[in-house]
Amino acid sequence: MEQTFVMVKPDGVQRGLVGEIVARLERRGLKLVGAKFMQVSQELAAEHYAELKDKPFYPGLIDYITSAPVLAMAWEGKNAVGAVRQTLGATKPSEAAPGSIRHDYGMDVGRNLAHGSDSPENGAREVALWFQPEELVSWERATDAWIFE
Ligand code: DAT
Ligand code: MG
């Protein structure tokens, strides 16, 4: 089953939106398979955002993501990557669809509340980067047959 890495970023935690963001993913039908509340190190932030290191906003992005705790999560489901990206909304809150998290709670691209992997390959890569194998929980959910055909 496809896995994706999701993070409630420092602004989401500081604004008390952890429960709201988790609730939306749960209600969508995604299954939580890993979670930890943590402060992100410079090293982990640099590895996570490696492909953005030449962007002008990169220093600010690293400062922000390491500035306060985050909730790191792994979620699973059919098309989990796409489903999370749709529930989060476009990168810029000003372009995110109404009803998406970034639209409903966000104003600025540099404070867009949450992260979701952008491809199944990056989902697998990011889950492996953020979680040790023993931190992921494989479990049967009683409602699965009512969510996935
Ligand atoms: P996403 O988080 O939607 O996958 P991304 O991978 O292109 O977007 O960029 C990672 C984060 O970097 C994004 O969530 C917010 C920040 N960012 C992206 N583009 C930006 C910009 N033009 N100005 C400031 N921050 C930006
Ligand atoms: Mg991205």
PDB file of C-alpha atoms and ligand atoms in Angstrom:
ATOM      1  CA  MET A   1       0.000   0.000   0.000  1.00  0.00           C
ATOM      2  CA  GLU A   2       1.279   3.463  -0.867  1.00  0.00           C
ATOM      3  CA  GLN A   3       2.828   5.480   1.945  1.00  0.00           C
ATOM      4  CA  THR A   4       3.390   9.205   2.198  1.00  0.00           C
ATOM      5  CA  PHE A   5       5.223  11.444   4.621  1.00  0.00           C
ATOM      6  CA  VAL A   6       3.191  14.239   6.200  1.00  0.00           C
ATOM      7  CA  MET A   7       4.391  16.877   8.614  1.00  0.00           C
ATOM      8  CA  VAL A   8       2.440  19.462  10.582  1.00  0.00           C
ATOM      9  CA  LYS A   9       4.957  22.282  10.281  1.00  0.00           C
ATOM     10  CA  PRO A  10       5.903  24.672  13.120  1.00  0.00           C
ATOM     11  CA  ASP A  11       3.130  27.154  12.281  1.00  0.00           C
ATOM     12  CA  GLY A  12       0.519  24.384  12.350  1.00  0.00           C
ATOM     13  CA  VAL A  13       1.732  23.262  15.773  1.00  0.00           C
ATOM     14  CA  GLN A  14       2.008  26.793  17.175  1.00  0.00           C
ATOM     15  CA  ARG A  15      -1.485  27.670  15.950  1.00  0.00           C
ATOM     16  CA  GLY A  16      -3.040  24.613  17.567  1.00  0.00           C
ATOM     17  CA  LEU A  17      -3.993  22.982  14.272  1.00  0.00           C
ATOM     18  CA  VAL A  18      -2.441  19.528  14.860  1.00  0.00           C
ATOM     19  CA  GLY A  19      -5.783  17.950  15.695  1.00  0.00           C
ATOM     20  CA  GLU A  20      -7.573  19.650  12.813  1.00  0.00           C
ATOM     21  CA  ILE A  21      -4.995  18.520  10.252  1.00  0.00           C
ATOM     22  CA  VAL A  22      -4.856  14.940  11.591  1.00  0.00           C
ATOM     23  CA  ALA A  23      -8.670  14.825  11.712  1.00  0.00           C
ATOM     24  CA  ARG A  24      -8.990  15.820   8.053  1.00  0.00           C
ATOM     25  CA  LEU A  25      -6.561  13.081   6.966  1.00  0.00           C
ATOM     26  CA  GLU A  26      -8.316  10.489   9.157  1.00  0.00           C
ATOM     27  CA  ARG A  27     -11.747  11.477   7.871  1.00  0.00           C
ATOM     28  CA  ARG A  28     -10.507  11.282   4.294  1.00  0.00           C
ATOM     29  CA  GLY A  29      -9.801   7.596   4.908  1.00  0.00           C
ATOM     30  CA  LEU A  30      -6.021   7.601   5.160  1.00  0.00           C
ATOM     31  CA  LYS A  31      -4.478   5.289   7.742  1.00  0.00           C
ATOM     32  CA  LEU A  32      -1.896   6.557  10.220  1.00  0.00           C
ATOM     33  CA  VAL A  33       1.121   4.225  10.430  1.00  0.00           C
ATOM     34  CA  GLY A  34       3.665   6.415  12.230  1.00  0.00           C
ATOM     35  CA  ALA A  35       3.873   9.662  14.202  1.00  0.00           C
ATOM     36  CA  LYS A  36       6.344  11.546  16.321  1.00  0.00           C
ATOM     37  CA  PHE A  37       6.462  15.037  17.785  1.00  0.00           C
ATOM     38  CA  MET A  38       9.941  16.425  17.388  1.00  0.00           C
ATOM     39  CA  GLN A  39      12.271  19.334  16.881  1.00  0.00           C
ATOM     40  CA  VAL A  40      13.899  19.083  13.449  1.00  0.00           C
ATOM     41  CA  SER A  41      17.708  19.225  13.294  1.00  0.00           C
ATOM     42  CA  GLN A  42      19.581  21.291  10.701  1.00  0.00           C
ATOM     43  CA  GLU A  43      20.892  18.035   9.198  1.00  0.00           C
ATOM     44  CA  LEU A  44      17.457  16.449   8.797  1.00  0.00           C
ATOM     45  CA  ALA A  45      15.975  19.689   7.415  1.00  0.00           C
ATOM     46  CA  ALA A  46      18.798  19.942   4.861  1.00  0.00           C
ATOM     47  CA  GLU A  47      18.320  16.339   3.767  1.00  0.00           C
ATOM     48  CA  HIS A  48      14.537  16.654   3.567  1.00  0.00           C
ATOM     49  CA  TYR A  49      14.699  19.816   1.451  1.00  0.00           C
ATOM     50  CA  ALA A  50      17.899  18.883  -0.478  1.00  0.00           C
ATOM     51  CA  GLU A  51      16.335  19.467  -3.884  1.00  0.00           C
ATOM     52  CA  LEU A  52      15.465  23.073  -2.955  1.00  0.00           C
ATOM     53  CA  LYS A  53      18.922  24.083  -1.734  1.00  0.00           C
ATOM     54  CA  ASP A  54      19.566  26.535  -4.601  1.00  0.00           C
ATOM     55  CA  LYS A  55      16.225  28.342  -4.224  1.00  0.00           C
ATOM     56  CA  PRO A  56      16.281  31.896  -2.850  1.00  0.00           C
ATOM     57  CA  PHE A  57      13.799  30.951  -0.108  1.00  0.00           C
ATOM     58  CA  TYR A  58      15.863  27.951   1.081  1.00  0.00           C
ATOM     59  CA  PRO A  59      17.623  29.630   4.063  1.00  0.00           C
ATOM     60  CA  GLY A  60      14.314  30.965   5.357  1.00  0.00           C
ATOM     61  CA  LEU A  61      12.681  27.568   4.831  1.00  0.00           C
ATOM     62  CA  ILE A  62      15.364  25.815   6.909  1.00  0.00           C
ATOM     63  CA  ASP A  63      15.145  28.477   9.654  1.00  0.00           C
ATOM     64  CA  TYR A  64      11.359  28.065   9.793  1.00  0.00           C
ATOM     65  CA  ILE A  65      11.228  24.274   9.792  1.00  0.00           C
ATOM     66  CA  THR A  66      13.863  24.033  12.567  1.00  0.00           C
ATOM     67  CA  SER A  67      12.433  26.921  14.630  1.00  0.00           C
ATOM     68  CA  ALA A  68       9.834  25.006  16.685  1.00  0.00           C
ATOM     69  CA  PRO A  69       8.467  21.457  16.972  1.00  0.00           C
ATOM     70  CA  VAL A  70       6.675  19.583  14.206  1.00  0.00           C
ATOM     71  CA  LEU A  71       4.482  16.489  14.070  1.00  0.00           C
ATOM     72  CA  ALA A  72       6.081  14.014  11.637  1.00  0.00           C
ATOM     73  CA  MET A  73       3.718  11.326  10.325  1.00  0.00           C
ATOM     74  CA  ALA A  74       3.500   8.441   7.901  1.00  0.00           C
ATOM     75  CA  TRP A  75       0.103   7.793   6.296  1.00  0.00           C
ATOM     76  CA  GLU A  76      -0.956   4.903   4.119  1.00  0.00           C
ATOM     77  CA  GLY A  77      -3.666   4.228   1.566  1.00  0.00           C
ATOM     78  CA  LYS A  78      -4.495   3.734  -2.092  1.00  0.00           C
ATOM     79  CA  ASN A  79      -3.110   6.854  -3.830  1.00  0.00           C
ATOM     80  CA  ALA A  80      -2.078   8.204  -0.424  1.00  0.00           C
ATOM     81  CA  VAL A  81       0.350  10.731  -1.945  1.00  0.00           C
ATOM     82  CA  GLY A  82      -2.236  12.311  -4.221  1.00  0.00           C
ATOM     83  CA  ALA A  83      -4.961  12.218  -1.604  1.00  0.00           C
ATOM     84  CA  VAL A  84      -2.796  14.046   0.934  1.00  0.00           C
ATOM     85  CA  ARG A  85      -1.651  16.651  -1.605  1.00  0.00           C
ATOM     86  CA  GLN A  86      -5.289  17.306  -2.519  1.00  0.00           C
ATOM     87  CA  THR A  87      -6.341  17.591   1.128  1.00  0.00           C
ATOM     88  CA  LEU A  88      -3.404  19.967   1.805  1.00  0.00           C
ATOM     89  CA  GLY A  89      -4.036  22.119  -1.280  1.00  0.00           C
ATOM     90  CA  ALA A  90      -1.582  23.934  -3.547  1.00  0.00           C
ATOM     91  CA  THR A  91       1.788  25.072  -2.153  1.00  0.00           C
ATOM     92  CA  LYS A  92       0.688  28.733  -2.125  1.00  0.00           C
ATOM     93  CA  PRO A  93      -2.351  29.219   0.104  1.00  0.00           C
ATOM     94  CA  SER A  94      -3.516  31.949  -2.303  1.00  0.00           C
ATOM     95  CA  GLU A  95      -3.802  29.277  -5.008  1.00  0.00           C
ATOM     96  CA  ALA A  96      -5.130  26.438  -2.827  1.00  0.00           C
ATOM     97  CA  ALA A  97      -8.669  25.221  -3.419  1.00  0.00           C
ATOM     98  CA  PRO A  98     -11.327  26.296  -0.917  1.00  0.00           C
ATOM     99  CA  GLY A  99     -11.827  23.472   1.554  1.00  0.00           C
ATOM    100  CA  SER A 100      -8.154  22.493   1.497  1.00  0.00           C
ATOM    101  CA  ILE A 101      -6.025  22.917   4.613  1.00  0.00           C
ATOM    102  CA  ARG A 102      -3.684  25.510   3.088  1.00  0.00           C
ATOM    103  CA  HIS A 103      -6.636  27.530   1.820  1.00  0.00           C
ATOM    104  CA  ASP A 104      -8.707  27.274   4.950  1.00  0.00           C
ATOM    105  CA  TYR A 105      -5.917  28.079   7.420  1.00  0.00           C
ATOM    106  CA  GLY A 106      -3.137  29.708   5.400  1.00  0.00           C
ATOM    107  CA  MET A 107      -2.142  33.069   3.950  1.00  0.00           C
ATOM    108  CA  ASP A 108       1.543  32.858   2.983  1.00  0.00           C
ATOM    109  CA  VAL A 109       3.611  30.280   1.045  1.00  0.00           C
ATOM    110  CA  GLY A 110       6.313  30.333   3.716  1.00  0.00           C
ATOM    111  CA  ARG A 111       3.733  29.459   6.408  1.00  0.00           C
ATOM    112  CA  ASN A 112       1.668  26.821   4.643  1.00  0.00           C
ATOM    113  CA  LEU A 113       1.056  24.639   7.695  1.00  0.00           C
ATOM    114  CA  ALA A 114       1.842  21.147   6.501  1.00  0.00           C
ATOM    115  CA  HIS A 115       3.995  19.061   4.192  1.00  0.00           C
ATOM    116  CA  GLY A 116       3.031  16.103   2.010  1.00  0.00           C
ATOM    117  CA  SER A 117       5.346  14.056  -0.236  1.00  0.00           C
ATOM    118  CA  ASP A 118       4.967  14.872  -3.937  1.00  0.00           C
ATOM    119  CA  SER A 119       5.332  11.399  -5.512  1.00  0.00           C
ATOM    120  CA  PRO A 120       5.139   7.761  -4.395  1.00  0.00           C
ATOM    121  CA  GLU A 121       8.948   7.552  -4.776  1.00  0.00           C
ATOM    122  CA  ASN A 122       9.462  10.592  -2.562  1.00  0.00           C
ATOM    123  CA  GLY A 123       6.834   9.233  -0.165  1.00  0.00           C
ATOM    124  CA  ALA A 124       8.915   6.094   0.336  1.00  0.00           C
ATOM    125  CA  ARG A 125      12.148   8.122   0.506  1.00  0.00           C
ATOM    126  CA  GLU A 126      10.803  10.606   3.058  1.00  0.00           C
ATOM    127  CA  VAL A 127       9.129   7.980   5.264  1.00  0.00           C
ATOM    128  CA  ALA A 128      12.491   6.159   5.378  1.00  0.00           C
ATOM    129  CA  LEU A 129      14.340   9.417   6.099  1.00  0.00           C
ATOM    130  CA  TRP A 130      12.093  10.443   9.012  1.00  0.00           C
ATOM    131  CA  PHE A 131      11.255   7.057  10.561  1.00  0.00           C
ATOM    132  CA  GLN A 132      13.195   4.002  11.657  1.00  0.00           C
ATOM    133  CA  PRO A 133      11.475   0.806  10.440  1.00  0.00           C
ATOM    134  CA  GLU A 134      10.466  -0.093  14.010  1.00  0.00           C
ATOM    135  CA  GLU A 135       8.704   3.260  14.408  1.00  0.00           C
ATOM    136  CA  LEU A 136       6.175   2.307  11.701  1.00  0.00           C
ATOM    137  CA  VAL A 137       3.140   0.301  12.739  1.00  0.00           C
ATOM    138  CA  SER A 138       1.530  -2.240  10.420  1.00  0.00           C
ATOM    139  CA  TRP A 139      -2.080  -2.681  11.542  1.00  0.00           C
ATOM    140  CA  GLU A 140      -5.464  -3.848  10.356  1.00  0.00           C
ATOM    141  CA  ARG A 141      -8.198  -1.239  10.424  1.00  0.00           C
ATOM    142  CA  ALA A 142     -11.719  -2.540  10.895  1.00  0.00           C
ATOM    143  CA  THR A 143     -13.154   0.047   8.493  1.00  0.00           C
ATOM    144  CA  ASP A 144     -10.783  -0.620   5.577  1.00  0.00           C
ATOM    145  CA  ALA A 145     -13.368  -2.571   3.575  1.00  0.00           C
ATOM    146  CA  TRP A 146     -15.736   0.423   3.891  1.00  0.00           C
ATOM    147  CA  ILE A 147     -13.110   2.873   2.578  1.00  0.00           C
ATOM    148  CA  PHE A 148     -11.308   0.877  -0.142  1.00  0.00           C
ATOM    149  CA  GLU A 149     -13.198  -1.393  -2.564  1.00  0.00           C
TER     150      GLU A 149
HETATM  151  P1  DAT B   1       5.220  21.647  -1.416  1.00  0.00           P
HETATM  152  O1  DAT B   1       5.437  21.855   0.059  1.00  0.00           O
HETATM  153  O2  DAT B   1       3.814  22.009  -1.826  1.00  0.00           O
HETATM  154  O3  DAT B   1       5.637  20.272  -1.885  1.00  0.00           O
HETATM  155  P2  DAT B   1       7.690  22.623  -2.614  1.00  0.00           P
HETATM  156  O4  DAT B   1       8.220  21.247  -2.416  1.00  0.00           O
HETATM  157  O5  DAT B   1       7.828  23.232  -3.971  1.00  0.00           O
HETATM  158  O6  DAT B   1       6.146  22.708  -2.192  1.00  0.00           O
HETATM  159  O7  DAT B   1       8.398  23.619  -1.588  1.00  0.00           O
HETATM  160  C1  DAT B   1       8.616  23.215  -0.263  1.00  0.00           C
HETATM  161  C2  DAT B   1       8.248  24.344   0.652  1.00  0.00           C
HETATM  162  O8  DAT B   1       9.099  25.463   0.385  1.00  0.00           O
HETATM  163  C3  DAT B   1       6.833  24.881   0.491  1.00  0.00           C
HETATM  164  O9  DAT B   1       5.890  24.121   1.209  1.00  0.00           O
HETATM  165  C4  DAT B   1       6.956  26.267   1.019  1.00  0.00           C
HETATM  166  C5  DAT B   1       8.358  26.670   0.587  1.00  0.00           C
HETATM  167  N1  DAT B   1       8.290  27.408  -0.666  1.00  0.00           N
HETATM  168  C6  DAT B   1       8.058  26.912  -1.894  1.00  0.00           C
HETATM  169  N2  DAT B   1       8.046  27.873  -2.824  1.00  0.00           N
HETATM  170  C7  DAT B   1       8.277  29.024  -2.157  1.00  0.00           C
HETATM  171  C8  DAT B   1       8.390  30.386  -2.544  1.00  0.00           C
HETATM  172  N3  DAT B   1       8.257  30.769  -3.823  1.00  0.00           N
HETATM  173  N4  DAT B   1       8.626  31.300  -1.566  1.00  0.00           N
HETATM  174  C9  DAT B   1       8.763  30.936  -0.277  1.00  0.00           C
HETATM  175  N5  DAT B   1       8.685  29.665   0.152  1.00  0.00           N
HETATM  176  C10 DAT B   1       8.444  28.730  -0.781  1.00  0.00           C
HETATM  177 MG    MG B   2       7.516  19.411  -1.957  1.00  0.00          MG
END
